[in-house]
Amino acid sequence: MVAAGSGAVAAGRESAVTVRASLPLFRKPSVLPGFGLTLGFTLSYLGFIVLLPLAALILKSSGLGWSGFWAAVTTPRVLAAFQVSFGLSLAAALTNAIFGFLVAWVLVRYDFPGKRLVDALVDLPFALPTAVAGIALSALYAPNGWIGRPLDELFGLKVAFTPLGIAIALTFIGLPFVVRTVQPILQDLPPEEEEAAASLGASRLQAFSGIILPAILPALVTGFALSFARGVGEYGSVIFIAGNMPGLTEILPLLIVIKLEQYDYAGAAAVGTAMLGVSFVMLLILNLLQQWMRSRHAR
Amino acid sequence: MAIQVSGITKRFNDFTALDSVDLEVRSGELLALLGPSGSGKTTLLRIMAGLESPDAGGLLLNGEEALGLKPRDRQVGFVFQHYALFRHMSVFENVAFGLKVRPRGQRPSSAEIRRRVAELLELVQLSPFAGRYPAQLSGGQRQRVALARALAIEPKVLLLDEPFGALDAKVRKELRRWLRKLHDDIHITSVFVTHDQEEALELADRVVVMNQGRIEQIGTPAEVYDHPASAFVYEFLGQVNRLDCTVEGGIAHVGGGALAIATDGGVQGPAVAYVRPHDLGVTPAAGGPARISGIHVVGPDARIDIDLAGLALEAEMDRERLATLGIVAGDRCSVHIDRARVFAR
Amino acid sequence: MPADTVTGTSVPMPPVRSALSEPGWVRILLIGGALLFLALFLLLPLVAVFAEALHRGFDAYWTALTEPDAVAAIELTLIVAAISVPANLLFGVAASWCVAKFDFRGKNLLITLIDLPFSVSPVISGLIYVLLFGLNGLFGTYLRDMGIQIIFAVPGLVLATIFVTFPFVARELIPLMQEQGSDEEEAALVLGASGWQTFWRVTIPNIKWGLLYGVLLCNARAMGEFGAVSVVSGHIRGETNTMPLHVEILYNEYNFVAAFAVASLLAMLALVTLVVKTALEWRFGDELAATRH
């Protein structure tokens, strides 16, 4: 591709332009310089940093052969980790879909003191290093922590070192995804549709479920999917609060780390590949679902 | 400086933007490229500037082959449709840009640059706005900054892409007059692109009417308006009655014989006759073949809808003449055609 | 793929329309619910970091921060960021130039590939480099014979950090430059500017705030990254431990005050990032792609 690019650039400099017509038109000619240079650098950098290493992952796990790969990713411990990672990410993403929507709604529709500060705070999980979030949540929800102690004493509820703790960490990590995808859509919602509904005698609740919710549902699903995908891969904020008991609170990324520490490179690669594969398929399904919803709402 | 375009062809994938176009721009004239969107006029202008390169053909600037030259070596000034002012530079910096980027040897001193920019801002009547940024200017002011910036490099040719396209009607008219006056003062060879026929006819020395990548007609505004060379030019320039007809022996019969038009010969059989509304005469006649179906007075002029045996026609006259005729809607009348052009179908 | 860059903060409230407003008690209930949720899930963890860091007093806090291993971790974090952020800055500018200013085949695929690292788990981001450059990796034997160490050394940390922060600058600049179009660059070229003059005098000033925004987010992630560097680091105290990794070690040794002390520095970095980011969005919202929607 790089070669074709510089070829087109060279042809562009000549005035004998008939040459170019016979070349496959790789790019639309432009008077701006630097195409070959920047595309060449972009592709080399992308290839070296991203594509080559990811290819190594696939290569390593394919070294096991299909049956070896299958055996590596279907051991009870791996299956349990799949269940923990995907199940709890799903729970956290659902929580975020509800509360993230609430936060976006309040930020867009209502005025209250300190609103801008609250709005800025929503991005905290993006900015706060995951390890910091991990130890902070762990300290809060530990049996002697600020929240963990009252929960334990009043309700006998243990959070840290249980699946509930993992769900809480994943909720923390995923919240901004929902807020930041729903917020702009809610902001741009034309008020006329709601006013029309009100003038036709619909109650607020009817206007909400009939007008607002269908309009923002695609964005909500996107936010949900982003939150979910982030949860499946999350490592730093989870491992401190999880307790990391195999089969119960052991997440997939941790399992990969453990396999690496045991020098089981092929096993680690197999789990990693499977994880990428499953995430990819789920995101694909959600994408299709979203497209379907969008086309329905557009009609 | 004269520009010679010969056999320029340009395709974008399957779309032919320019189909073997030949054109000569005379030194010192103000030329309009007029046509609907997609007619290739902007592409032709960009090829002259070196912003696009053609698939085939040749381009001479002042007799010298120019296709191999980069835009910076062509000595053309280009005014972009949306002005493309540098948004982070003040008016002064925008106008000075072309001088400041010159190689060290050819760059004027900063005092000289200041003097030249001040002169140009004076010319475009923007001296008090030198320190403003593009976002702080009105559309018309931005347009003039763009012009001053293009003139700063002392181009041999000035190319303007829809120079008044983004302005409202009143400013557009003022700027049009102003640009014509400016051209009369500095006499730089100029080509501008427009889809607005009124603009082209009022402003240009010569008009090039383009359609689907080809040139339909080249001529002075009076020539193209009064003697359109093709059916397209007739329909594109001004209001026109389009009448299906059959030509036999030099006479075009319209509406099954309701109207007969003498033609200048050449066409036989099925054809289309074009008649300008002001070339359509109306005479009140009690038993006339036509009927006045409506009269609309628009400012000083009157538009008269006529029904001629089921054929809808439009005539135009001033209000004085309307009063003299004393016609009202519903009256019967006869029509006669002062001038028409017939093209084979 | 983080929506870090999809914010809508600087947009003013639409005027309240009476037909579109809920009863007062509903509003208060919803606002209260949202604030309680945010306080519990976002604010409290942040407060906890500083409270835990300082609960043995300021002296203990200061001691924990000035202890040699902590200082080494801080230095290493700065070094890693100082290499990976400029690398991704360069890449981001080059990628957005060719994507935004030119039309070519496979452009959409390229944009998708640039976003790819955001959808890869941090642990896998580290794992892939171990598989390439680790002792048992694809090039392991070769590198050992050459005497080059990448994994469990600084180069590995840098590579993993570059991977996880790969898209930040590019994904801010691409939409921004696409929206700005090429008109100003063309104008500069016609006025006689060279390619470099056009780039430095026209393009860069137009994208400078977007560039800063992308670099800010890139830097925050580079300094705070945990999962990816954890896999390639080897956890050698004072040598290959970045600040987040140092936090982990201290925490696992039950040295909570020291762990939270180092964590508080990272939390401050996060707060500074948020403040600057918010300030950029308020002041230069119309010059950032991130605030458009």
XYZ file of N, CA and C in Angstrom, chain B residues 51-241:
573
model
N -4.987 23.504 -8.090
C -5.500 22.765 -6.937
C -6.013 21.387 -7.341
N -6.321 21.227 -8.620
C -6.639 19.909 -9.159
C -5.764 19.720 -10.387
N -5.484 18.434 -10.728
C -4.802 18.249 -12.005
C -5.708 17.464 -12.931
N -5.750 17.851 -14.197
C -6.666 17.209 -15.135
C -6.152 15.839 -15.562
N -7.048 15.004 -16.105
C -6.630 13.698 -16.614
C -5.992 13.847 -17.992
N -6.399 14.858 -18.731
C -5.806 15.100 -20.050
C -6.002 16.562 -20.407
N -5.207 17.030 -21.356
C -5.368 18.396 -21.815
C -4.183 19.267 -21.473
N -4.264 20.534 -21.861
C -3.156 21.443 -21.619
C -3.634 22.771 -21.079
N -2.715 23.457 -20.398
C -3.051 24.756 -19.827
C -1.865 25.685 -20.027
N -2.090 26.816 -20.677
C -1.025 27.799 -20.854
C -1.361 29.046 -20.054
N -0.433 29.468 -19.208
C -0.583 30.743 -18.531
C 0.407 31.690 -19.195
N -0.121 32.727 -19.847
C 0.732 33.676 -20.558
C 1.629 32.979 -21.572
N 1.065 31.989 -22.224
C 1.803 31.291 -23.259
C 2.744 30.213 -22.757
N 2.867 30.058 -21.457
C 3.778 29.046 -20.926
C 3.009 27.872 -20.347
N 3.517 26.665 -20.612
C 2.901 25.454 -20.096
C 2.854 25.527 -18.560
N 1.653 25.313 -17.970
C 1.518 25.538 -16.527
C 1.107 24.293 -15.748
N 0.737 23.203 -16.429
C 0.215 22.054 -15.683
C 1.257 21.439 -14.757
N 2.525 21.537 -15.142
C 3.566 20.960 -14.296
C 3.915 21.840 -13.102
N 3.391 23.059 -13.095
C 3.744 23.988 -12.027
C 2.881 23.761 -10.795
N 3.489 23.938 -9.621
C 2.727 23.895 -8.386
C 1.927 25.186 -8.259
N 0.874 25.168 -7.417
C 0.063 26.380 -7.269
C 0.919 27.599 -6.933
N 1.931 27.404 -6.067
C 2.714 28.548 -5.593
C 3.555 29.177 -6.698
N 3.797 28.392 -7.790
C 4.625 28.914 -8.870
C 3.795 29.494 -10.016
N 2.462 29.520 -9.858
C 1.631 29.943 -10.986
C 1.259 31.413 -10.932
N 1.545 32.066 -9.831
C 1.205 33.483 -9.674
C -0.278 33.748 -9.903
N -1.094 32.918 -9.249
C -2.530 33.161 -9.323
C -3.028 33.533 -7.929
N -4.026 34.411 -7.898
C -4.699 34.701 -6.642
C -5.996 33.935 -6.648
N -6.319 33.260 -5.536
C -7.521 32.438 -5.504
C -8.379 32.877 -4.333
N -9.645 33.187 -4.627
C -10.578 33.508 -3.535
C -11.535 32.330 -3.399
N -11.490 31.688 -2.218
C -12.267 30.473 -2.019
C -13.731 30.798 -1.731
N -14.571 29.823 -2.035
C -16.004 30.026 -1.871
C -16.362 30.443 -0.446
N -15.795 29.738 0.528
C -16.059 30.131 1.923
C -14.867 30.891 2.487
N -14.129 31.501 1.618
C -13.028 32.417 1.910
C -11.771 31.742 2.425
N -11.935 30.629 3.224
C -10.767 29.920 3.753
C -9.784 30.879 4.415
N -10.304 31.855 5.148
C -9.403 32.729 5.911
C -8.747 31.912 7.012
N -7.508 32.261 7.358
C -6.849 31.561 8.465
C -7.481 32.043 9.754
N -8.198 31.155 10.449
C -9.058 31.599 11.537
C -8.270 32.067 12.751
N -7.031 31.608 12.881
C -6.266 32.007 14.065
C -5.380 33.222 13.781
N -5.507 33.804 12.585
C -4.700 34.984 12.260
C -5.618 36.198 12.141
N -5.077 37.361 12.509
C -5.834 38.600 12.353
C -5.938 38.945 10.871
N -6.755 39.950 10.584
C -6.910 40.397 9.203
C -5.546 40.766 8.619
N -4.759 41.517 9.398
C -3.433 41.914 8.935
C -2.583 40.690 8.605
N -2.551 39.726 9.545
C -1.709 38.542 9.336
C -2.186 37.716 8.148
N -3.508 37.653 7.963
C -4.042 36.938 6.815
C -3.517 37.531 5.511
N -3.596 38.853 5.414
C -3.200 39.507 4.163
C -1.678 39.414 3.975
N -0.949 39.457 5.113
C 0.510 39.439 5.020
C 1.076 38.048 4.749
N 0.254 37.004 4.951
C 0.751 35.626 4.913
C 1.566 35.321 3.656
N 0.972 35.656 2.500
C 1.619 35.309 1.231
C 2.983 35.965 1.059
N 3.177 37.126 1.718
C 4.475 37.807 1.631
C 5.458 37.200 2.628
N 4.928 36.838 3.819
C 5.814 36.335 4.867
C 6.376 34.950 4.562
N 5.638 34.154 3.755
C 6.126 32.797 3.508
C 7.095 32.739 2.326
N 7.401 33.869 1.734
C 8.350 33.836 0.621
C 9.735 33.445 1.116
N 10.510 32.789 0.258
C 11.887 32.453 0.644
C 12.639 33.728 1.035
N 13.595 33.561 1.925
C 14.268 34.712 2.533
C 14.708 35.773 1.526
N 15.275 35.322 0.394
C 15.796 36.271 -0.582
C 14.728 37.164 -1.204
N 13.515 36.592 -1.417
C 12.479 37.350 -2.109
C 11.511 38.035 -1.151
N 11.705 37.793 0.151
C 10.740 38.309 1.116
C 10.965 39.807 1.322
N 9.886 40.586 1.232
C 10.040 42.015 1.507
C 10.361 42.226 2.984
N 10.960 43.369 3.300
C 11.225 43.690 4.705
C 9.899 43.834 5.428
N 9.940 43.746 6.776
C 8.671 43.784 7.492
C 8.014 45.158 7.376
N 8.826 46.189 7.233
C 8.237 47.519 7.034
C 7.511 47.569 5.694
N 8.162 46.973 4.690
C 7.557 46.924 3.359
C 6.260 46.114 3.383
N 6.296 44.976 4.121
C 5.083 44.154 4.229
C 3.963 44.966 4.875
N 4.314 45.685 5.954
C 3.299 46.496 6.640
C 2.689 47.526 5.683
N 3.558 48.139 4.890
C 3.085 49.166 3.973
C 2.139 48.562 2.928
N 2.550 47.426 2.376
C 1.740 46.805 1.319
C 0.393 46.344 1.857
N 0.417 45.757 3.069
C -0.841 45.280 3.642
C -1.762 46.471 3.914
N -1.183 47.558 4.453
C -1.994 48.741 4.739
C -2.637 49.265 3.457
N -1.863 49.235 2.385
C -2.359 49.689 1.090
C -3.543 48.845 0.615
N -3.370 47.532 0.763
C -4.426 46.627 0.319
C -5.682 46.777 1.170
N -5.478 46.934 2.492
C -6.641 47.090 3.364
C -7.370 48.387 3.033
N -6.592 49.383 2.645
C -7.186 50.640 2.192
C -8.048 50.370 0.951
N -7.482 49.606 0.025
C -8.162 49.291 -1.230
C -9.499 48.594 -0.982
N -9.515 47.648 -0.041
C -10.755 46.916 0.219
C -11.539 47.560 1.359
N -11.143 48.744 1.753
C -11.857 49.542 2.747
C -11.986 48.833 4.091
N -10.896 48.216 4.527
C -10.944 47.496 5.801
C -9.842 47.969 6.761
N -9.262 49.138 6.507
C -8.154 49.591 7.347
C -8.447 49.542 8.848
N -9.642 49.927 9.305
C -9.863 49.920 10.753
C -9.943 48.507 11.341
N -9.994 47.485 10.479
C -10.246 46.132 10.985
C -8.994 45.261 10.999
N -7.826 45.867 10.803
C -6.590 45.096 10.652
C -6.351 44.137 11.811
N -6.745 44.525 13.038
C -6.447 43.694 14.203
C -7.519 42.669 14.516
N -8.618 42.686 13.748
C -9.711 41.758 14.055
C -9.403 40.352 13.530
N -10.135 39.394 14.090
C -10.024 38.021 13.611
C -11.225 37.699 12.717
N -11.057 36.723 11.809
C -12.140 36.431 10.861
C -13.497 36.247 11.538
N -13.498 35.603 12.702
C -14.773 35.337 13.365
C -15.477 36.625 13.776
N -14.714 37.731 13.870
C -15.317 38.993 14.307
C -15.783 39.852 13.137
N -15.749 39.300 11.918
C -16.120 40.085 10.741
C -17.445 39.603 10.166
N -18.103 40.485 9.433
C -19.312 40.087 8.714
C -18.910 39.351 7.437
N -19.902 38.721 6.804
C -19.615 37.959 5.593
C -18.958 38.804 4.514
N -19.490 39.995 4.301
C -18.956 40.863 3.263
C -17.532 41.299 3.561
N -17.250 41.543 4.847
C -15.889 41.940 5.237
C -14.910 40.782 5.039
N -15.347 39.578 5.389
C -14.478 38.406 5.184
C -14.135 38.256 3.704
N -15.166 38.456 2.885
C -14.982 38.333 1.450
C -13.895 39.295 0.973
N -13.913 40.512 1.499
C -12.939 41.511 1.053
C -11.544 41.198 1.605
N -11.487 40.607 2.822
C -10.180 40.184 3.340
C -9.599 39.122 2.413
N -10.461 38.170 2.024
C -10.002 37.092 1.146
C -9.445 37.677 -0.155
N -10.112 38.701 -0.650
C -9.681 39.338 -1.882
C -8.329 40.049 -1.694
N -8.227 40.794 -0.591
C -6.974 41.499 -0.311
C -5.824 40.509 -0.155
N -6.114 39.375 0.530
C -5.083 38.362 0.736
C -4.618 37.793 -0.598
N -5.588 37.557 -1.503
C -5.225 37.004 -2.806
C -4.418 38.014 -3.625
N -4.753 39.306 -3.477
C -4.060 40.329 -4.255
C -2.668 40.628 -3.712
N -2.432 40.280 -2.441
C -1.172 40.640 -1.794
C 0.035 40.059 -2.506
N -0.125 38.892 -3.104
C 1.035 38.260 -3.733
C 1.222 38.777 -5.159
N 0.503 39.852 -5.503
C 0.571 40.456 -6.833
C 0.410 39.415 -7.928
N -0.733 38.753 -7.932
C -0.936 37.685 -8.914
C -1.149 38.266 -10.306
N -0.920 37.414 -11.293
C -1.157 37.827 -12.668
C -2.607 37.563 -13.047
N -3.214 36.590 -12.320
C -4.604 36.218 -12.574
C -5.325 36.146 -11.242
N -6.582 36.557 -11.234
C -7.393 36.427 -10.029
C -8.516 35.430 -10.317
N -8.583 34.389 -9.498
C -9.619 33.373 -9.677
C -10.542 33.421 -8.464
N -11.850 33.504 -8.705
C -12.794 33.614 -7.598
C -13.860 32.530 -7.718
N -13.993 31.718 -6.663
C -14.957 30.626 -6.659
C -16.221 31.083 -5.928
N -17.309 31.233 -6.655
C -18.578 31.696 -6.081
C -18.336 32.836 -5.089
N -17.795 33.950 -5.552
C -17.347 34.968 -4.605
C -18.460 35.570 -3.758
N -19.692 35.513 -4.240
C -20.762 36.134 -3.463
C -21.758 35.104 -2.950
N -21.400 33.825 -3.109
C -22.351 32.751 -2.814
C -22.861 32.754 -1.396
N -21.997 33.123 -0.445
C -22.371 32.968 0.955
C -22.919 34.264 1.561
N -23.268 35.234 0.718
C -23.703 36.528 1.259
C -25.206 36.720 1.061
N -25.794 37.591 1.866
C -27.227 37.824 1.658
C -27.424 38.822 0.506
N -28.656 38.887 0.025
C -28.942 39.522 -1.258
C -28.432 40.968 -1.353
N -28.619 41.750 -0.289
C -28.284 43.169 -0.367
C -26.760 43.368 -0.448
N -26.040 42.683 0.451
C -24.578 42.780 0.467
C -24.009 42.280 -0.856
N -24.614 41.239 -1.365
C -24.162 40.643 -2.610
C -24.170 41.680 -3.734
N -25.267 42.426 -3.807
C -25.408 43.429 -4.861
C -24.348 44.523 -4.724
N -24.166 44.999 -3.488
C -23.174 46.047 -3.250
C -21.777 45.588 -3.639
N -21.430 44.383 -3.175
C -20.086 43.870 -3.423
C -19.824 43.656 -4.902
N -20.895 43.270 -5.596
C -20.801 43.031 -7.025
C -20.354 44.312 -7.738
N -21.055 45.399 -7.410
C -20.713 46.686 -8.026
C -19.272 47.066 -7.679
N -18.949 46.849 -6.400
C -17.638 47.231 -5.886
C -16.543 46.456 -6.605
N -16.784 45.143 -6.806
C -15.773 44.311 -7.473
C -15.591 44.742 -8.925
N -16.717 45.101 -9.588
C -16.630 45.550 -10.977
C -15.769 46.819 -11.063
N -15.992 47.708 -10.084
C -15.260 48.968 -10.074
C -13.762 48.692 -9.814
N -13.525 47.779 -8.864
C -12.141 47.405 -8.542
C -11.445 46.863 -9.784
N -12.156 46.002 -10.513
C -11.567 45.427 -11.723
C -11.283 46.510 -12.773
N -12.196 47.449 -12.885
C -11.985 48.539 -13.834
C -10.760 49.358 -13.445
N -10.471 49.421 -12.123
C -9.316 50.180 -11.656
C -8.008 49.430 -11.879
N -7.969 48.132 -11.516
C -6.672 47.443 -11.537
C -6.494 46.529 -12.745
N -7.597 46.224 -13.449
C -7.508 45.500 -14.720
C -6.718 44.209 -14.668
N -6.928 43.449 -13.621
C -6.240 42.167 -13.551
C -7.126 41.117 -14.213
N -6.514 40.235 -14.981
C -7.275 39.160 -15.611
C -7.997 38.372 -14.530
N -9.320 38.279 -14.622
C -10.072 37.644 -13.545
C -11.080 36.655 -14.098
N -11.207 35.518 -13.382
C -12.208 34.519 -13.739
C -13.007 34.237 -12.489
N -14.320 34.349 -12.573
C -15.101 33.952 -11.403
C -16.182 32.958 -11.776
N -16.471 32.095 -10.785
C -17.436 31.028 -10.966
C -18.730 31.449 -10.296
N -19.842 31.217 -10.956
C -21.120 31.527 -10.312
C -22.215 30.653 -10.892
N -23.253 30.448 -10.098
C -24.426 29.747 -10.639
C -25.567 30.750 -10.796
N -25.269 32.020 -10.496
C -26.284 33.055 -10.493
C -26.181 33.850 -11.805
N -27.155 33.667 -12.696
C -27.096 34.278 -14.025
C -27.059 35.801 -13.941
N -27.823 36.353 -12.984
C -27.879 37.810 -12.874
C -26.481 38.354 -12.575
N -25.787 37.645 -11.651
C -24.440 38.028 -11.269
C -23.511 38.017 -12.479
N -23.581 36.922 -13.243
C -22.705 36.773 -14.407
C -22.996 37.852 -15.445
N -24.278 38.091 -15.700
C -24.647 39.031 -16.757
C -24.293 40.465 -16.372
N -24.426 40.787 -15.087
C -24.166 42.160 -14.661
C -22.674 42.461 -14.584
N -21.907 41.462 -14.134
C -20.534 41.730 -13.733
C -19.504 41.499 -14.843
N -19.738 40.471 -15.665
C -18.644 39.977 -16.512
C -18.522 40.722 -17.840
N -17.300 40.714 -18.376
C -17.104 41.165 -19.748
C -17.606 40.103 -20.708
N -17.267 38.858 -20.385
C -17.757 37.740 -21.181
C -18.239 36.639 -20.242
N -19.226 35.899 -20.724
C -19.801 34.826 -19.927
C -19.571 33.492 -20.633
N -19.121 32.485 -19.848
C -18.976 31.129 -20.372
C -20.060 30.291 -19.723
N -21.014 29.810 -20.512
C -22.092 29.001 -19.947
C -21.690 27.535 -20.032
N -21.680 26.857 -18.885
C -21.231 25.461 -18.845
C -22.363 24.553 -18.434
N -22.308 23.322 -18.957
C -23.308 22.331 -18.598
C -22.693 20.949 -18.750
N -22.807 20.144 -17.717
C -22.329 18.758 -17.736
C -20.917 18.625 -18.293
N -20.016 19.470 -17.835
C -18.619 19.339 -18.204
C -18.264 19.876 -19.570
N -19.221 20.518 -20.199
C -18.944 21.092 -21.521
C -19.313 22.564 -21.530
N -18.690 23.287 -22.492
C -19.042 24.693 -22.649
C -20.167 24.802 -23.668
N -21.289 25.423 -23.260
C -22.437 25.562 -24.156
C -22.286 26.797 -25.028
N -21.790 27.872 -24.448
C -21.682 29.114 -25.218
C -20.703 30.062 -24.524
N -19.998 30.832 -25.344
C -19.141 31.876 -24.821
C -19.543 33.171 -25.511
N -19.726 34.235 -24.752
C -20.077 35.493 -25.399
C -20.244 36.600 -24.392
N -20.489 37.811 -24.892
C -20.769 38.904 -23.980
C -22.128 38.629 -23.336
N -22.412 39.288 -22.210
C -23.700 39.073 -21.554
C -24.865 39.279 -22.521
N -24.801 40.317 -23.364
C -25.900 40.570 -24.294
C -26.030 39.429 -25.295
N -24.891 38.947 -25.789
C -24.929 37.854 -26.763
C -25.585 36.602 -26.182
N -25.133 36.188 -25.013
C -25.668 34.933 -24.484
C -27.127 35.092 -24.089
N -27.526 36.289 -23.681
C -28.917 36.449 -23.276
C -29.824 36.580 -24.501
N -29.414 37.359 -25.449
C -30.266 37.612 -26.606
C -30.180 36.515 -27.649
N -29.057 35.888 -27.783
C -28.900 34.852 -28.810
C -28.346 33.567 -28.218
N -29.108 32.926 -27.379
C -28.614 31.673 -26.780
C -28.295 30.660 -27.871
N -27.175 29.964 -27.704
C -26.724 29.052 -28.748
C -27.381 27.691 -28.628
N -27.968 27.391 -27.493
C -28.557 26.063 -27.331
C -29.797 26.157 -26.458
N -30.574 25.082 -26.511
C -31.771 25.010 -25.687
C -31.417 25.176 -24.215
N -30.283 24.579 -23.813
C -29.883 24.665 -22.409
C -29.679 26.117 -21.991
N -28.960 26.866 -22.810
C -28.668 28.258 -22.449
C -29.971 29.051 -22.348
N -30.891 28.771 -23.272
C -32.186 29.441 -23.232
C -32.882 29.198 -21.904
N -32.881 27.924 -21.487
C -33.605 27.594 -20.263
C -32.871 28.086 -19.028
N -31.541 28.116 -19.111
C -30.769 28.470 -17.918
C -30.747 29.971 -17.681
N -30.771 30.752 -18.771
C -30.679 32.206 -18.628
C -32.059 32.824 -18.678
N -32.567 33.275 -17.574
C -33.813 34.020 -17.553
C -35.037 33.150 -17.712
N -36.202 33.802 -17.634
C -37.475 33.111 -17.776
C -37.715 32.832 -19.253
N -38.355 31.699 -19.535
C -38.628 31.397 -20.931
C -39.875 30.513 -21.055
N -40.651 30.728 -22.122
C -41.756 29.823 -22.455
C -41.209 28.727 -23.345
